[in-house]
Amino acid sequence: MTAPQAAGSDTASILIVDDMEENLVALEAVLGSLGHVVRARSGEEALKAMLRQEFAVVLIDVLMPGMNGFETAANIKGLDQTKDVPIILLTGAAVDPNYAYRGYTVGAADFLIKPFDPWLLRTKVNVFLDLFRKNRQLVDQSEQLKRLLTADGGHPGVAPVAPAPADASTETSYGTDHTDSAEASAPPEEPDRLTEVVGQLAQAELLLRDANGPGGADLADRIVELEQAVGRLMAERET
């Protein structure tokens, strides 16, 4: 099996599962330019790989000895860590008419019959890779917004005001410049912070509109919650 992808890499990973070496070579030749391709020679090996790293999509041959493709797909969907990974099932030309139905029943996102058109396979896989990247961007945007909204001691969006120095009255009585003193003690400009948050939300919403796939509804709810939080903060600043 190909070595695991290095942690922190931005390249989306593709898992290909087949007991035939020539099939793995063919799949890797077609998909290698799209992302980091990891091989597995059995269903058991595939499950171990998926528990070690994150994949954008997994392609599984249906007819394998031991754990077949349907069983592998069912096990993947049965684990919390891997249940949301899209699965494409692959099978030969002499296919049972019920295979497609069985594939969708166990949670597969697509079903392809060999020999398949390389362009079609690349197009289908690329859809899932693009969705994976957009969902990752949305998660990153949400985390950035949370950090902004919970900055400064955990009070969302409100910068603390520094306490006045103990001898502030003395300095004033001796002619300290009131303008300089006010500028020194003023909190950071809150409009700048809120403007940054609004910009982040706008970017996240644009990504969300393009991400029509699994998990989109949950991400939409998170964005709505953040928008409401920003709205409350802006309303507080205006009062």
Tab-separated table of C-alpha atoms in Angstrom:
chain	number	residue	atom	x	y	z
A	1	MET	CA	0.000	0.000	0.000
A	2	THR	CA	1.209	3.546	-0.755
A	3	ALA	CA	2.749	5.352	2.188
A	4	PRO	CA	0.293	7.513	4.189
A	5	GLN	CA	0.011	11.138	3.231
A	6	ALA	CA	2.065	13.483	5.350
A	7	ALA	CA	0.118	15.275	8.039
A	8	GLY	CA	-0.847	18.814	7.203
A	9	SER	CA	-0.815	18.322	3.450
A	10	ASP	CA	-3.395	20.323	1.513
A	11	THR	CA	-3.708	17.635	-1.176
A	12	ALA	CA	-6.931	15.635	-1.027
A	13	SER	CA	-6.382	11.873	-0.763
A	14	ILE	CA	-8.063	9.130	-2.800
A	15	LEU	CA	-8.251	5.520	-1.579
A	16	ILE	CA	-8.448	2.790	-4.247
A	17	VAL	CA	-9.330	-0.744	-3.120
A	18	ASP	CA	-8.869	-3.798	-5.352
A	19	ASP	CA	-7.268	-7.221	-4.907
A	20	MET	CA	-5.822	-7.127	-8.451
A	21	GLU	CA	-2.532	-5.259	-8.843
A	22	GLU	CA	-3.190	-4.421	-12.499
A	23	ASN	CA	-6.481	-2.758	-11.567
A	24	LEU	CA	-4.769	-0.657	-8.909
A	25	VAL	CA	-2.103	0.405	-11.413
A	26	ALA	CA	-4.770	1.399	-13.944
A	27	LEU	CA	-6.770	3.399	-11.398
A	28	GLU	CA	-3.688	5.179	-10.110
A	29	ALA	CA	-2.682	6.097	-13.677
A	30	VAL	CA	-6.086	7.693	-14.265
A	31	LEU	CA	-6.464	9.441	-10.893
A	32	GLY	CA	-2.869	10.186	-9.883
A	33	SER	CA	-2.904	13.760	-11.170
A	34	LEU	CA	-6.046	14.636	-9.192
A	35	GLY	CA	-4.741	13.952	-5.702
A	36	HIS	CA	-2.701	11.713	-3.424
A	37	VAL	CA	-3.633	8.095	-4.258
A	38	VAL	CA	-3.408	5.381	-1.591
A	39	ARG	CA	-3.759	1.682	-2.487
A	40	ALA	CA	-5.400	-1.113	-0.498
A	41	ARG	CA	-5.510	-4.783	-1.568
A	42	SER	CA	-8.459	-5.833	0.627
A	43	GLY	CA	-11.408	-4.501	2.593
A	44	GLU	CA	-9.541	-4.993	5.868
A	45	GLU	CA	-6.558	-3.039	4.573
A	46	ALA	CA	-8.881	-0.268	3.375
A	47	LEU	CA	-10.495	0.118	6.794
A	48	LYS	CA	-7.097	0.351	8.483
A	49	ALA	CA	-6.004	3.026	6.009
A	50	MET	CA	-9.168	5.071	6.583
A	51	LEU	CA	-8.648	5.018	10.338
A	52	ARG	CA	-5.086	6.323	9.877
A	53	GLN	CA	-5.829	9.287	7.619
A	54	GLU	CA	-8.591	11.307	5.988
A	55	PHE	CA	-9.811	10.591	2.460
A	56	ALA	CA	-11.925	12.685	0.130
A	57	VAL	CA	-13.316	9.637	-1.712
A	58	VAL	CA	-12.808	5.860	-1.822
A	59	LEU	CA	-13.175	3.576	-4.867
A	60	ILE	CA	-13.874	-0.081	-4.076
A	61	ASP	CA	-13.996	-3.122	-6.334
A	62	VAL	CA	-17.103	-5.159	-5.591
A	63	LEU	CA	-15.677	-8.644	-6.260
A	64	MET	CA	-12.854	-9.225	-3.769
A	65	PRO	CA	-11.992	-12.339	-1.750
A	66	GLY	CA	-12.733	-12.197	1.947
A	67	MET	CA	-14.521	-8.931	2.662
A	68	ASN	CA	-16.168	-7.953	-0.631
A	69	GLY	CA	-16.915	-4.419	-1.801
A	70	PHE	CA	-20.424	-4.285	-0.353
A	71	GLU	CA	-19.217	-5.439	3.062
A	72	THR	CA	-16.322	-2.989	2.967
A	73	ALA	CA	-18.652	-0.124	2.104
A	74	ALA	CA	-21.067	-1.106	4.884
A	75	ASN	CA	-18.220	-1.188	7.424
A	76	ILE	CA	-16.984	2.228	6.288
A	77	LYS	CA	-20.471	3.705	6.692
A	78	GLY	CA	-20.809	2.041	10.081
A	79	LEU	CA	-17.889	3.940	11.641
A	80	ASP	CA	-18.372	7.495	12.915
A	81	GLN	CA	-14.891	8.453	11.730
A	82	THR	CA	-15.496	7.372	8.130
A	83	LYS	CA	-19.277	7.386	7.601
A	84	ASP	CA	-19.281	10.631	5.588
A	85	VAL	CA	-16.594	9.594	3.085
A	86	PRO	CA	-18.138	9.175	-0.410
A	87	ILE	CA	-17.828	5.668	-1.881
A	88	ILE	CA	-17.717	4.712	-5.563
A	89	LEU	CA	-18.215	0.994	-6.193
A	90	LEU	CA	-16.602	-0.630	-9.245
A	91	THR	CA	-17.505	-3.926	-10.882
A	92	GLY	CA	-16.926	-5.909	-14.069
A	93	ALA	CA	-19.132	-6.025	-17.166
A	94	ALA	CA	-20.824	-9.332	-16.204
A	95	VAL	CA	-22.667	-7.656	-13.371
A	96	ASP	CA	-25.655	-8.871	-11.408
A	97	PRO	CA	-28.637	-6.563	-12.068
A	98	ASN	CA	-29.073	-6.166	-8.303
A	99	TYR	CA	-25.517	-4.930	-7.690
A	100	ALA	CA	-26.319	-1.264	-8.227
A	101	TYR	CA	-29.277	-1.460	-5.840
A	102	ARG	CA	-27.152	-3.246	-3.231
A	103	GLY	CA	-24.442	-0.625	-3.644
A	104	TYR	CA	-26.760	2.303	-2.977
A	105	THR	CA	-28.352	0.381	-0.102
A	106	VAL	CA	-25.028	0.157	1.756
A	107	GLY	CA	-24.415	3.873	1.240
A	108	ALA	CA	-22.374	4.109	-1.963
A	109	ALA	CA	-22.540	7.484	-3.723
A	110	ASP	CA	-21.967	6.050	-7.215
A	111	PHE	CA	-21.602	2.759	-9.090
A	112	LEU	CA	-19.442	2.249	-12.201
A	113	ILE	CA	-19.121	-0.772	-14.495
A	114	LYS	CA	-15.767	-1.755	-15.996
A	115	PRO	CA	-14.371	-0.992	-18.444
A	116	PHE	CA	-15.188	2.627	-17.619
A	117	ASP	CA	-14.262	5.738	-19.529
A	118	PRO	CA	-11.190	7.359	-17.871
A	119	TRP	CA	-12.574	10.859	-18.469
A	120	LEU	CA	-15.891	9.932	-16.827
A	121	LEU	CA	-14.124	8.412	-13.830
A	122	ARG	CA	-11.896	11.467	-13.397
A	123	THR	CA	-14.900	13.774	-13.643
A	124	LYS	CA	-16.863	11.875	-10.984
A	125	VAL	CA	-13.895	11.668	-8.616
A	126	ASN	CA	-13.062	15.330	-9.138
A	127	VAL	CA	-16.565	16.314	-8.004
A	128	PHE	CA	-15.962	14.655	-4.637
A	129	LEU	CA	-12.470	16.141	-4.348
A	130	ASP	CA	-13.834	19.618	-5.004
A	131	LEU	CA	-16.580	19.124	-2.432
A	132	PHE	CA	-14.034	17.880	0.114
A	133	ARG	CA	-11.867	20.979	-0.361
A	134	LYS	CA	-14.824	23.348	-0.109
A	135	ASN	CA	-16.102	21.671	3.043
A	136	ARG	CA	-12.618	21.901	4.550
A	137	GLN	CA	-12.523	25.611	3.674
A	138	LEU	CA	-15.893	26.093	5.359
A	139	VAL	CA	-14.690	24.356	8.500
A	140	ASP	CA	-11.545	26.516	8.525
A	141	GLN	CA	-13.655	29.658	8.022
A	142	SER	CA	-15.927	28.654	10.889
A	143	GLU	CA	-12.980	28.059	13.200
A	144	GLN	CA	-11.485	31.447	12.306
A	145	LEU	CA	-14.811	33.153	12.992
A	146	LYS	CA	-15.158	31.401	16.328
A	147	ARG	CA	-11.704	32.619	17.317
A	148	LEU	CA	-12.639	36.172	16.346
A	149	LEU	CA	-15.959	36.051	18.162
A	150	THR	CA	-14.484	34.586	21.345
A	151	ALA	CA	-11.339	36.717	21.436
A	152	ASP	CA	-10.296	38.863	24.398
A	153	GLY	CA	-11.034	36.653	27.363
A	154	GLY	CA	-13.961	34.734	25.924
A	155	HIS	CA	-16.370	37.718	25.604
A	156	PRO	CA	-17.491	37.650	21.953
A	157	GLY	CA	-16.189	40.566	19.956
A	158	VAL	CA	-15.821	43.072	22.804
A	159	ALA	CA	-12.329	44.342	23.516
A	160	PRO	CA	-11.578	45.017	27.180
A	161	VAL	CA	-10.944	48.600	28.266
A	162	ALA	CA	-7.634	49.021	30.063
A	163	PRO	CA	-8.035	50.373	33.632
A	164	ALA	CA	-7.087	54.004	34.147
A	165	PRO	CA	-3.697	54.552	35.829
A	166	ALA	CA	-3.791	55.218	39.561
A	167	ASP	CA	-2.391	58.740	39.137
A	168	ALA	CA	-4.597	59.728	36.212
A	169	SER	CA	-6.137	62.629	38.148
A	170	THR	CA	-2.702	63.931	39.102
A	171	GLU	CA	-1.516	63.876	35.529
A	172	THR	CA	-4.591	65.810	34.430
A	173	SER	CA	-4.131	68.465	37.069
A	174	TYR	CA	-0.613	69.106	35.854
A	175	GLY	CA	-1.691	69.656	32.268
A	176	THR	CA	-1.392	66.238	30.681
A	177	ASP	CA	-2.594	66.274	27.046
A	178	HIS	CA	-6.209	64.983	27.202
A	179	THR	CA	-6.155	63.924	23.530
A	180	ASP	CA	-3.064	61.769	23.906
A	181	SER	CA	-4.414	60.201	27.096
A	182	ALA	CA	-7.728	59.288	25.474
A	183	GLU	CA	-6.014	57.731	22.463
A	184	ALA	CA	-3.713	55.691	24.689
A	185	SER	CA	-6.571	54.232	26.764
A	186	ALA	CA	-9.104	53.701	23.943
A	187	PRO	CA	-9.959	50.085	23.160
A	188	PRO	CA	-9.144	48.655	19.730
A	189	GLU	CA	-11.566	49.782	17.057
A	190	GLU	CA	-14.471	47.318	17.170
A	191	PRO	CA	-15.806	48.187	13.676
A	192	ASP	CA	-12.576	46.807	12.201
A	193	ARG	CA	-13.104	43.493	14.000
A	194	LEU	CA	-16.738	43.224	12.925
A	195	THR	CA	-15.882	44.163	9.360
A	196	GLU	CA	-13.359	41.331	9.289
A	197	VAL	CA	-15.974	38.916	10.654
A	198	VAL	CA	-18.545	40.002	8.069
A	199	GLY	CA	-15.984	39.472	5.307
A	200	GLN	CA	-15.240	35.972	6.571
A	201	LEU	CA	-18.951	35.136	6.660
A	202	ALA	CA	-19.442	36.376	3.119
A	203	GLN	CA	-16.635	34.125	1.866
A	204	ALA	CA	-18.058	31.142	3.752
A	205	GLU	CA	-21.515	31.714	2.310
A	206	LEU	CA	-20.141	31.819	-1.227
A	207	LEU	CA	-18.409	28.499	-0.666
A	208	LEU	CA	-21.531	27.027	0.904
A	209	ARG	CA	-23.660	27.903	-2.113
A	210	ASP	CA	-21.280	25.878	-4.290
A	211	ALA	CA	-21.009	22.910	-1.913
A	212	ASN	CA	-24.142	20.961	-2.750
A	213	GLY	CA	-23.274	17.713	-1.058
A	214	PRO	CA	-23.126	15.743	2.217
A	215	GLY	CA	-22.793	17.926	5.302
A	216	GLY	CA	-23.969	21.092	3.541
A	217	ALA	CA	-26.994	21.556	5.799
A	218	ASP	CA	-24.923	21.286	8.993
A	219	LEU	CA	-22.399	23.773	7.689
A	220	ALA	CA	-25.217	26.120	6.702
A	221	ASP	CA	-26.569	26.013	10.256
A	222	ARG	CA	-23.143	26.912	11.615
A	223	ILE	CA	-22.857	29.872	9.259
A	224	VAL	CA	-26.329	31.099	10.229
A	225	GLU	CA	-25.405	30.940	13.923
A	226	LEU	CA	-22.267	32.962	13.287
A	227	GLU	CA	-24.192	35.525	11.250
A	228	GLN	CA	-26.673	35.941	14.086
A	229	ALA	CA	-23.842	36.399	16.578
A	230	VAL	CA	-22.269	39.107	14.433
A	231	GLY	CA	-25.653	40.811	14.056
A	232	ARG	CA	-26.077	40.945	17.815
A	233	LEU	CA	-22.628	42.385	18.266
A	234	MET	CA	-23.221	45.102	15.685
A	235	ALA	CA	-26.554	45.964	17.288
A	236	GLU	CA	-24.870	46.281	20.687
A	237	ARG	CA	-22.251	48.633	19.255
A	238	GLU	CA	-24.932	50.899	17.817
A	239	THR	CA	-26.769	51.305	21.166
